[in-house]
XYZ file of C-alpha atoms in Angstrom:
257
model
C 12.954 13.917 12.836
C 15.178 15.376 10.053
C 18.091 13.764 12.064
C 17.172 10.025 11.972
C 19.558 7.996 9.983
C 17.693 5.043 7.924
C 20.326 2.479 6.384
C 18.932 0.057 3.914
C 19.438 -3.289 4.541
C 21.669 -5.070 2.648
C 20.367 -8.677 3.297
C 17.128 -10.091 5.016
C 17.426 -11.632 8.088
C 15.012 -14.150 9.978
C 11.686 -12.599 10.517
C 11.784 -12.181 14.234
C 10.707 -14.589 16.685
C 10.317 -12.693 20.097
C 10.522 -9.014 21.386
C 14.229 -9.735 22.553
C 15.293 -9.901 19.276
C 17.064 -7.362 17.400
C 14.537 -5.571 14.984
C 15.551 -4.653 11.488
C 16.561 -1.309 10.465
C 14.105 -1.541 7.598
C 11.280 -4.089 7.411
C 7.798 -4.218 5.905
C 4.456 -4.996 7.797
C 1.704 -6.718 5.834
C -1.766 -6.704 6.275
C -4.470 -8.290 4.504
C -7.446 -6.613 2.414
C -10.578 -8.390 2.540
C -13.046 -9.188 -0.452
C -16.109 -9.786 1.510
C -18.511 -10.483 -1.360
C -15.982 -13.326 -2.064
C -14.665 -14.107 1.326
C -11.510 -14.149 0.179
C -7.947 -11.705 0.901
C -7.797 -10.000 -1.999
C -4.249 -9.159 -1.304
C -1.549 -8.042 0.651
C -0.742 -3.936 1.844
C 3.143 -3.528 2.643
C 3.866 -0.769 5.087
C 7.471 0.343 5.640
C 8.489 0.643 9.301
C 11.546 2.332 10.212
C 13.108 0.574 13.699
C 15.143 3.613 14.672
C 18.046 3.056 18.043
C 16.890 6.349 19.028
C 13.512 7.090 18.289
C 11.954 3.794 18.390
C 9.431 2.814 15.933
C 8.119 4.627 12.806
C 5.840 4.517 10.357
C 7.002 5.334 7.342
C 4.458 8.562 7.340
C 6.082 10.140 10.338
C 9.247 10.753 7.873
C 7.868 10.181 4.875
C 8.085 13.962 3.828
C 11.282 14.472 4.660
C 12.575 11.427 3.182
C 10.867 11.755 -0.360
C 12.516 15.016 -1.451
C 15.655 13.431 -1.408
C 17.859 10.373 -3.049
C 17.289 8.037 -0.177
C 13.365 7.643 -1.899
C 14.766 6.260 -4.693
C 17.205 3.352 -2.618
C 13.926 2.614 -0.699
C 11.360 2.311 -3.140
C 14.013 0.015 -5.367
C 14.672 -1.623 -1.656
C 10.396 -2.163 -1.365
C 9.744 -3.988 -4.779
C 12.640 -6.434 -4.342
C 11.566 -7.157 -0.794
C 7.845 -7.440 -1.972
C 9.052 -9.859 -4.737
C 11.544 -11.792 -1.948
C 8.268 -12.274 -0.234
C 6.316 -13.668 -2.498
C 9.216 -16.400 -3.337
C 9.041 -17.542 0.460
C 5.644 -17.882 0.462
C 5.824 -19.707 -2.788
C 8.394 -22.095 -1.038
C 6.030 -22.920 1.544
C 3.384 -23.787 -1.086
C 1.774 -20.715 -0.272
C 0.333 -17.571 -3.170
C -0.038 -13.781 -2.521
C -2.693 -12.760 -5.337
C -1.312 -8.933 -5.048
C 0.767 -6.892 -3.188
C 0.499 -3.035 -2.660
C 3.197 -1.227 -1.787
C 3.608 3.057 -1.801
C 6.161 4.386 -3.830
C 7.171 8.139 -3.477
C 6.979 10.560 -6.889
C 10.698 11.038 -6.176
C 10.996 7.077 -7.277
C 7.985 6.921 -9.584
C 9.334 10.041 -11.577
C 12.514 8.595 -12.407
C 13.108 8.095 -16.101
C 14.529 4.769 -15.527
C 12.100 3.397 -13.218
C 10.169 1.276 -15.492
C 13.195 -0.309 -16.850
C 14.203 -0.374 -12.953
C 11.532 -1.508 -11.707
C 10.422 -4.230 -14.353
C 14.485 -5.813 -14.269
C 14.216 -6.018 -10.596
C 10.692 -8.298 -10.899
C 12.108 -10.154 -14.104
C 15.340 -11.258 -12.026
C 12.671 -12.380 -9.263
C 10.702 -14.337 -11.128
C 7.654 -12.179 -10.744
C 4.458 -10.787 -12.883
C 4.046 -7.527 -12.729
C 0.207 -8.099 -12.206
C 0.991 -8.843 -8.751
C 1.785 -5.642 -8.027
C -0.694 -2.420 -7.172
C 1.667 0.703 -6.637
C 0.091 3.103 -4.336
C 0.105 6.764 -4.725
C -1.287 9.484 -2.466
C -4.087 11.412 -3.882
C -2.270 14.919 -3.318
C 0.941 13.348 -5.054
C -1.424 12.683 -7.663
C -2.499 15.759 -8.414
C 0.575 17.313 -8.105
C 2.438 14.327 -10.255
C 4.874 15.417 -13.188
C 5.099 14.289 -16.432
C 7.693 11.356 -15.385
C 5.220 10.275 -12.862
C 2.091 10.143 -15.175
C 4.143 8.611 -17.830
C 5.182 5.696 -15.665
C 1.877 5.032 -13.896
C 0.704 5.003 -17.684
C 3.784 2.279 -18.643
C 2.992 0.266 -14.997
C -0.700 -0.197 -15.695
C -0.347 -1.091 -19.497
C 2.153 -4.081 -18.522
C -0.666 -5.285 -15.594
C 0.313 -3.502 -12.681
C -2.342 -2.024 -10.690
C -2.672 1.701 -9.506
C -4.120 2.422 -6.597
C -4.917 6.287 -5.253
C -4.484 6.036 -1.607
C -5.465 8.349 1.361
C -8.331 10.059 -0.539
C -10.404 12.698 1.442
C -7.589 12.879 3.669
C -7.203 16.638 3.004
C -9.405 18.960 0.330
C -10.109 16.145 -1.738
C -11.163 17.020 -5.925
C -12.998 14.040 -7.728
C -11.020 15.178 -10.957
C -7.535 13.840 -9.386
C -9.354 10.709 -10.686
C -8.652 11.943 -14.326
C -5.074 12.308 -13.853
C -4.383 9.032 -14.707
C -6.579 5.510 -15.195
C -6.277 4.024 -11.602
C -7.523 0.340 -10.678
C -8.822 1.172 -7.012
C -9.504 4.390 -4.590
C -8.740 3.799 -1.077
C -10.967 5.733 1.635
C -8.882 7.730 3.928
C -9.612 6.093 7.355
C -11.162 9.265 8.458
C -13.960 8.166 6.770
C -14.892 5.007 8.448
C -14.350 6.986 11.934
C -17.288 9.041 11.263
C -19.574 6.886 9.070
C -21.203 5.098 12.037
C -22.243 8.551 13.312
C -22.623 11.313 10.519
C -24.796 10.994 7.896
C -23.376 13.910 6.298
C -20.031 11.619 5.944
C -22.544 8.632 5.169
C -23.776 10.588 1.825
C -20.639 11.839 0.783
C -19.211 8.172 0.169
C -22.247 6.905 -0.879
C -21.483 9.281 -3.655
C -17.992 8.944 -4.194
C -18.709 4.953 -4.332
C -20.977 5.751 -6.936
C -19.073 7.817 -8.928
C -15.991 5.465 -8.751
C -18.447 2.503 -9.909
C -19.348 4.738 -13.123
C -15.404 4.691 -13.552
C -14.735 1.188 -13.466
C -13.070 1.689 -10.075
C -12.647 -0.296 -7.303
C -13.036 0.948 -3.838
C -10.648 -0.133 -0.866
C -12.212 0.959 2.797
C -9.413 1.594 4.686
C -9.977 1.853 9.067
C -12.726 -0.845 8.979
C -11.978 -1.896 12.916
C -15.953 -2.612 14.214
C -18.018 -5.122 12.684
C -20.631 -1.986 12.766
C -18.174 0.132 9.874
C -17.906 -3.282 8.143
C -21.981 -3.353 7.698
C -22.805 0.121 7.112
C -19.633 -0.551 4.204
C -21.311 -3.520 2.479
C -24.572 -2.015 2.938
C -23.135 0.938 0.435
C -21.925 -1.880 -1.695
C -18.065 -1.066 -0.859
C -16.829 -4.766 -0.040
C -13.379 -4.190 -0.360
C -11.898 -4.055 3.381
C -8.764 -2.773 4.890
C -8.548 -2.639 8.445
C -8.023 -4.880 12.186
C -11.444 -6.073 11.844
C -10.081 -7.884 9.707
C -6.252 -7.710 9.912
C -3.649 -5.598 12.102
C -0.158 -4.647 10.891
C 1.780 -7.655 11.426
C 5.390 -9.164 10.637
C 5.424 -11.469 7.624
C 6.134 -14.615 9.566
C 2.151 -13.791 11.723
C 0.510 -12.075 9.027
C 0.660 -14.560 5.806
């Protein structure tokens, strides 16, 4: 894995048409969450893929701790927002709006001491408001953070970015990560809607956590929703916030929006 080679692309090509064409080396899936007390997308998760000659497809998770400990973190996450804002320009040209986008940056990136100024001339040039962003962090690269990184979630979220805390309860999960930093929304790890339909020990303990984040003034995001059974047990907690192919697979920009 170590051994995998990821260039950055230096221009955008068509979005591709067919399975015969050449895939990019870099490209982002989207894939809608779901507001389903307003029936309406609430906005727009990227996910990096990495189209490797040699190893085929990856999600950006099968490397993603390898490449965040070095340089290459900071060309992609610098590579994600313009892409995110190129995006939204297309869409505009078709008469079309994203409301938000969320994309994952690593620490590496988000601890920069430019990466304010980095990130907000890269938007400005676009033509884009920062409140159409929602920057993702893991909850373990939360608590773990550095000053850089808490000072520049603090600097993204006073100029209307969003913070989300992704992959919660993925591993040993503490409810005071939360006070790390003021966060907008707290995405389930998808482990939990596996086991919600089945354990009511799971059922309680994000019954509670919705509960708690409520008290907070933050949203939840339930990410794995893929039965229409998870999606009612969900609402029925009062989490309407949806992420997941009941709604909406991974999908190339030119299928998914």
């Amino acid at each position: 894995m170590a051994d995998t080679v990821v260039q950055i692309p230096k221009k955008r090509g068509r979005p591709r048409k067919n399975k015969r064409e050449t895939l990019r080396p870099i490209e982002f899936l989207y894939r809608q969450i779901y507001d389903t007390s307003e029936n309406v997308v609430l906005g727009y998760e990227a996910s990096l893929q990495i189209n490797d000659p040699k190893l085929g497809t990856l999600p950006y998770n099968r490397i993603s701790k390898v490449v965040s400990k070095s340089e290459l973190a900071v060309k992609l996450g610098k590579w994600q927002i313009l892409e995110a804002c190129e995006m939204i320009n297309r869409k505009k040209l078709q008469g079309k709006t994203v409301n938000r986008i969320f994309v994952t940056l690593s620490p590496k990136f988000l601890g920069k001491s430019k990466f304010f100024e980095e990130f907000s001339k890269i938007v400005e040039k676009n033509g884009i408001s920062p409140n159409v962003f929602c920057i993702q962090i893991s909850e373990a690269e939360l608590q773990a953070a550095n000053a850089g990184v808490k000072e520049n979630l603090r600097l993204l979220r006073e100029n209307g970015v969003k913070i989300a805390v992704i992959n919660f309860g993925a591993e040993s999960s503490s409810l005071l990560s939360l006070s790390v930093i003021d966060v907008d929304y707290l995405k389930l790890d998808a482990s939990f809607a596996e086991g919600i339909s089945h354990d009511s020990k799971i059922v309680g303990i994000t019954e509670s956590i919705i509960e708690l984040c409520d008290k907070l003034d933050i949203l939840i995001i339930a990410d794995g929703i893929d039965t229409k059974e998870q999606l009612e047990i969900m609402k029925r907690m009062r989490c309407f916030l949806i992420e997941g192919e009941y709604f909406s697979k991974n999908e190339r920009e030119d299928i998914a929006i």
